[in-house]
Short mmCIF file of C-alpha atoms in Angstrom, two decimals:
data_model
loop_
_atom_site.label_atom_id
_atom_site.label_comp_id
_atom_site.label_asym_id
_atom_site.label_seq_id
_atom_site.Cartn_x
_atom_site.Cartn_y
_atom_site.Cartn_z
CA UNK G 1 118.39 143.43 93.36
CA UNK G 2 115.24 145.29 93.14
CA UNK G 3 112.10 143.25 94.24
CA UNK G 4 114.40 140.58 95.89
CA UNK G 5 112.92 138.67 98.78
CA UNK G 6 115.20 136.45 100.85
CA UNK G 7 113.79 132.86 101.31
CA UNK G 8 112.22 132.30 104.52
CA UNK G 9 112.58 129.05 106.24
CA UNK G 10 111.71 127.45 109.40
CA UNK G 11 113.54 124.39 110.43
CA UNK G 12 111.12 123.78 113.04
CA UNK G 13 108.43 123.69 110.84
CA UNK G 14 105.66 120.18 110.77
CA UNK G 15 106.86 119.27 107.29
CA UNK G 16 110.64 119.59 107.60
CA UNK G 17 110.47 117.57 110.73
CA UNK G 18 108.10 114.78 109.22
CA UNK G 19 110.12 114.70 106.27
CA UNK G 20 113.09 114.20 108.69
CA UNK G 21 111.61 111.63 110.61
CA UNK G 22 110.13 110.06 107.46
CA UNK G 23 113.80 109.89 106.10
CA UNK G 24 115.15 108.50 109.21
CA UNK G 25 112.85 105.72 109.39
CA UNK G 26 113.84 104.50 105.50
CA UNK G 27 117.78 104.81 107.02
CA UNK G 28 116.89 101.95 108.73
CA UNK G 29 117.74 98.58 108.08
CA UNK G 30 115.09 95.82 106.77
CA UNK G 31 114.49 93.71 109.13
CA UNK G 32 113.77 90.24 108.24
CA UNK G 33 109.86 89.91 110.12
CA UNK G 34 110.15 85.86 110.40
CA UNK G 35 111.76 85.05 112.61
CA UNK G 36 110.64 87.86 114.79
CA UNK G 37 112.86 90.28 115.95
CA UNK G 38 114.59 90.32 119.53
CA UNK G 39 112.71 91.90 122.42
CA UNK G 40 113.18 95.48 123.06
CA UNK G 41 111.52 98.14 125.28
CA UNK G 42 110.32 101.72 123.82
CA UNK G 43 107.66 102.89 121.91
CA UNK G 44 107.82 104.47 118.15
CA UNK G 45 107.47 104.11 114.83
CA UNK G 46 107.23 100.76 112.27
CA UNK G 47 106.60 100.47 108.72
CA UNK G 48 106.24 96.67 107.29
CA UNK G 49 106.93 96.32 103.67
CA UNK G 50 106.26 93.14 100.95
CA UNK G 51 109.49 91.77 99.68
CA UNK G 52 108.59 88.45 98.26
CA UNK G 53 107.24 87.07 94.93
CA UNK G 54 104.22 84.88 96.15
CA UNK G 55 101.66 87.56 96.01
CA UNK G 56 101.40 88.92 92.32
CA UNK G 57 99.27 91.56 93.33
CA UNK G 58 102.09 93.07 96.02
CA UNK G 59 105.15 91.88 93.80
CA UNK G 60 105.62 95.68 92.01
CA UNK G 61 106.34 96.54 95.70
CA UNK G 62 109.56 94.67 96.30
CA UNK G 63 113.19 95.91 95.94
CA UNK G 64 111.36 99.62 96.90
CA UNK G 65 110.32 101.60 100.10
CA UNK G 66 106.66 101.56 99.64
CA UNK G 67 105.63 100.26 102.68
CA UNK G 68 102.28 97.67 102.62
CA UNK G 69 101.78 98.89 106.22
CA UNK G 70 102.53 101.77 108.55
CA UNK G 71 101.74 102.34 112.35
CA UNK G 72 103.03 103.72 115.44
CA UNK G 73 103.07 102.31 119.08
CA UNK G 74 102.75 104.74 121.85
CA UNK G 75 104.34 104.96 125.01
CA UNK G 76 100.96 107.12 126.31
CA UNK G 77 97.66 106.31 126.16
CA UNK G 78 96.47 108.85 123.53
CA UNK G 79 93.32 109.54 124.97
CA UNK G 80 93.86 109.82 128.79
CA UNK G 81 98.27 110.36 128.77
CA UNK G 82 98.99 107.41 131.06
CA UNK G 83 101.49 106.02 130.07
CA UNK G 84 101.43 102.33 128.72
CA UNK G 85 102.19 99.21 131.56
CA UNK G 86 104.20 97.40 128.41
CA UNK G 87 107.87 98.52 128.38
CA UNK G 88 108.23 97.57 124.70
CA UNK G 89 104.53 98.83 123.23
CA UNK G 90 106.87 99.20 119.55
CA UNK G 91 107.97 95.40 119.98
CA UNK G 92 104.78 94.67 121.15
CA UNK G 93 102.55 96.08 118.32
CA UNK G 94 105.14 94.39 115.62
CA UNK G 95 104.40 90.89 117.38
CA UNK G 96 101.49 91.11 116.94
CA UNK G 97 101.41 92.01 112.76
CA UNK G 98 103.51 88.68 112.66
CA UNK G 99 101.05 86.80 114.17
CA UNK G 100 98.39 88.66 111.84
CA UNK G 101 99.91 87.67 109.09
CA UNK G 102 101.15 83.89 110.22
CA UNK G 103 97.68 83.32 110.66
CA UNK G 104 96.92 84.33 107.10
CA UNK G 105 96.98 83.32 103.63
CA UNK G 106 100.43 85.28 103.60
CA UNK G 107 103.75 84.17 103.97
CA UNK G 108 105.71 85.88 107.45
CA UNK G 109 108.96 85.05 105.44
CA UNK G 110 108.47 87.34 102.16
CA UNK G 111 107.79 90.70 104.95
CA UNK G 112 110.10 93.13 106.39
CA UNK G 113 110.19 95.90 108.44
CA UNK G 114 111.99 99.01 109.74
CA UNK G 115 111.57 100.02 112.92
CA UNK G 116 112.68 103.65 114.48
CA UNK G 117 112.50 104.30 118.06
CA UNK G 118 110.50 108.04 118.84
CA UNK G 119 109.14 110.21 120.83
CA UNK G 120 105.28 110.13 120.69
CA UNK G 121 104.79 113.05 119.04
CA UNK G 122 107.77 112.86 116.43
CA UNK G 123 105.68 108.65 115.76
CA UNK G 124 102.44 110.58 115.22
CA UNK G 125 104.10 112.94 112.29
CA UNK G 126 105.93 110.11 111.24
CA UNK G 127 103.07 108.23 110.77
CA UNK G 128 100.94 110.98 109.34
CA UNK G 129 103.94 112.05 106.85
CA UNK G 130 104.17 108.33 105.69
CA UNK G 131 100.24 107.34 105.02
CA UNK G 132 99.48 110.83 103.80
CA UNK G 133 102.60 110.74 100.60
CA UNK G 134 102.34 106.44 100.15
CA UNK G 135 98.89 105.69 101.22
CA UNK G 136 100.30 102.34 102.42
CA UNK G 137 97.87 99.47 100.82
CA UNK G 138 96.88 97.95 104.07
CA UNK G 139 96.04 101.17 105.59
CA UNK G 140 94.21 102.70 102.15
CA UNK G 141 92.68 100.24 100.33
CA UNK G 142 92.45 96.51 102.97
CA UNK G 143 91.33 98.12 106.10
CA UNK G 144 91.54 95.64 109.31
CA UNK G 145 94.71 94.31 109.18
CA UNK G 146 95.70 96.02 112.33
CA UNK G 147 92.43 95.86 114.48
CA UNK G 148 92.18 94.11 117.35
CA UNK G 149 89.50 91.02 117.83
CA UNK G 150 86.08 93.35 118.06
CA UNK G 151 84.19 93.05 121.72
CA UNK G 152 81.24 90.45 121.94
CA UNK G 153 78.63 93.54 121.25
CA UNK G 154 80.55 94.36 118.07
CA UNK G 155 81.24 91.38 116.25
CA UNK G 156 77.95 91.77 113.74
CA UNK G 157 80.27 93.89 111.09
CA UNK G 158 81.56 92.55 107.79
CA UNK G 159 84.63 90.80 107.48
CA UNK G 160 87.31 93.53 107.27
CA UNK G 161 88.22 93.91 103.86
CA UNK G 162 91.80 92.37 104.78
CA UNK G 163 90.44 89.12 106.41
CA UNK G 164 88.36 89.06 103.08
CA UNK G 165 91.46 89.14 100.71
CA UNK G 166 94.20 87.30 103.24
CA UNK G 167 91.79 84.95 105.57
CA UNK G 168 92.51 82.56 108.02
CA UNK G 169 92.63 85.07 111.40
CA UNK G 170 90.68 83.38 114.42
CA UNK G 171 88.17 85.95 114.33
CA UNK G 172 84.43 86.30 114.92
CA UNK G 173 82.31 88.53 111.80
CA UNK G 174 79.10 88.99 111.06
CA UNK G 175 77.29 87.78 107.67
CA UNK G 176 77.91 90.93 105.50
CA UNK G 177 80.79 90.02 103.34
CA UNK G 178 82.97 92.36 100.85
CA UNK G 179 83.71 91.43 97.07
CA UNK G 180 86.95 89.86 97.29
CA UNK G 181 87.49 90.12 93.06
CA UNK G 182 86.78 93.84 93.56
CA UNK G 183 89.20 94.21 96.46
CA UNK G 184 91.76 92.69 94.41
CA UNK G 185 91.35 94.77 91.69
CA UNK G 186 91.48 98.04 93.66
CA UNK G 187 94.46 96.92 95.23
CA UNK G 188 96.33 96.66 91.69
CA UNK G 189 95.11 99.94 90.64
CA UNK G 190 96.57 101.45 93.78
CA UNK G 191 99.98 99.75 94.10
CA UNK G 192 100.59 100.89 90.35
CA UNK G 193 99.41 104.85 91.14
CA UNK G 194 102.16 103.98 93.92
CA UNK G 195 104.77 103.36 91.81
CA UNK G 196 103.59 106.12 89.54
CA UNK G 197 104.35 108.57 92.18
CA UNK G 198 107.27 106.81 94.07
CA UNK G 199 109.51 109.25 93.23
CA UNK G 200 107.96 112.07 93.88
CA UNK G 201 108.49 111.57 98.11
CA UNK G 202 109.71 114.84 99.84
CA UNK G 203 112.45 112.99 101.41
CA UNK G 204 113.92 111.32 99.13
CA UNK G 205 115.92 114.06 97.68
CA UNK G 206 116.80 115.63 101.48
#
C-alpha cells in the first residue's frame, strides 16, 4: 500500500497507563462510606461518589461513575520522600472525608466510594487522569472539602466555598463569606456539562 504508515503505539505511554489505572479504580466495588470501612494499611487512590436522593443538586449523579470527589493518599511525603509514620495513609485520608461530611449538612449514608491500592506514582496519574476528564464537583467547583483545619496565622480566609454550601464543620474562618445561591447554581451547571460528557471517558470503551 503506497503511503501506508503502520500505527505506532507505546504501551508505556502517561495516557494508556492513566487510562488503565483510571479503569481499574471504576472495577472496584462501591463501598458503602457509613459505616466506615475496615482498617487497612497502604497508601493509594479513592474516589467518593453521591448515591442518594437528598441533595437535588447532586441527584443527576447517582446510578453513574462521576465521582463528587477524588484524591490520593501517599505513602511519601511529596515534598521531602519520607515516607509517611501512618501504615494506612489511604484508610486514613477516607476517615477523615467521613467525618467531613458527618459533620455536615450531608448525609454519610447516601456516599460511596472505591478505593484502589497504588503505587505513588501510578495514585498521582490516577488522580490527575480522573479530575482532568470529570472535574469532580468538590474538587472543581466547592473547593475545601478536603483541607485540613487552617493554622492559627491563617484562619482570616473566607469560608471555603464547601463549608459555605454543606456547613456545620468545627472550623475557625474569617468574615469574608461566598454567595451560597451562586455556588449552588454553578454547581448545577457543572454536574449537567458532566453528564453531557459522561460518555465521552477514555476508559470506558478500553
Amino acid at each position: 500500500m503506497i503511503g501506508y504508515a503502520p500505527e505506532y503505539y507505546d504501551p508505556m505511554d502517561t495516557q494508556h497507563v492513566t487510562a488503565a489505572i483510571c479503569q481499574e479504580l471504576e472495577r472496584q466495588p462501591l463501598v458503602q462510606l457509613d459505616p466506615l470501612v475496615g482498617k487497612f494499611d497502604g497508601s493509594g487512590l479513592y474516589a467518593i461518589y453521591y448515591k442518594g436522593q437528598t441533595m437535588a443538586m447532586y441527584r443527576p449523579l447517582a446510578g453513574t461513575k462521576i465521582p463528587v470527589y477524588v484524591g490520593q493518599a501517599l505513602s511519601h511525603n511529596s515534598a521531602t520522600g519520607v515516607a509517611v509514620r501512618d501504615p494506612g495513609p489511604l484508610w486514613g485520608r477516607v476517615r477523615d472525608h467521613h467525618a467531613s461530611i458527618d459533620g455536615s449538612d450531608l448525609e454519610t449514608s447516601e456516599f460511596g466510594v472505591r478505593l484502589l491500592r497504588l503505587p505513588d506514582v501510578h495514585a498521582d496519574l490516577g488522580e490527575n487522569g480522573l479530575r482532568v476528564f470529570y472535574k469532580p464537583v468538590w474538587n472543581a467547583i466547592l473547593s475545601g472539602f478536603g483541607s485540613h483545619e487552617q493554622g492559627s496565622s491563617t484562619r482570616q480566609g473566607a469560608r471555603s466555598k464547601w463549608d459555605t454550601v454543606h456547613p456545620g464543620r468545627s472550623r475557625t474562618f474569617g468574615a469574608d463569606r461566598h454567595d451560597k445561591t451562586k455556588l449552588i447554581q454553578a454547581v448545577q451547571e457543572h454536574v449537567a456539562a458532566q453528564l453531557a460528557d459522561y460518555g465521552t471517558a477514555p476508559w470506558h470503551n478500553t
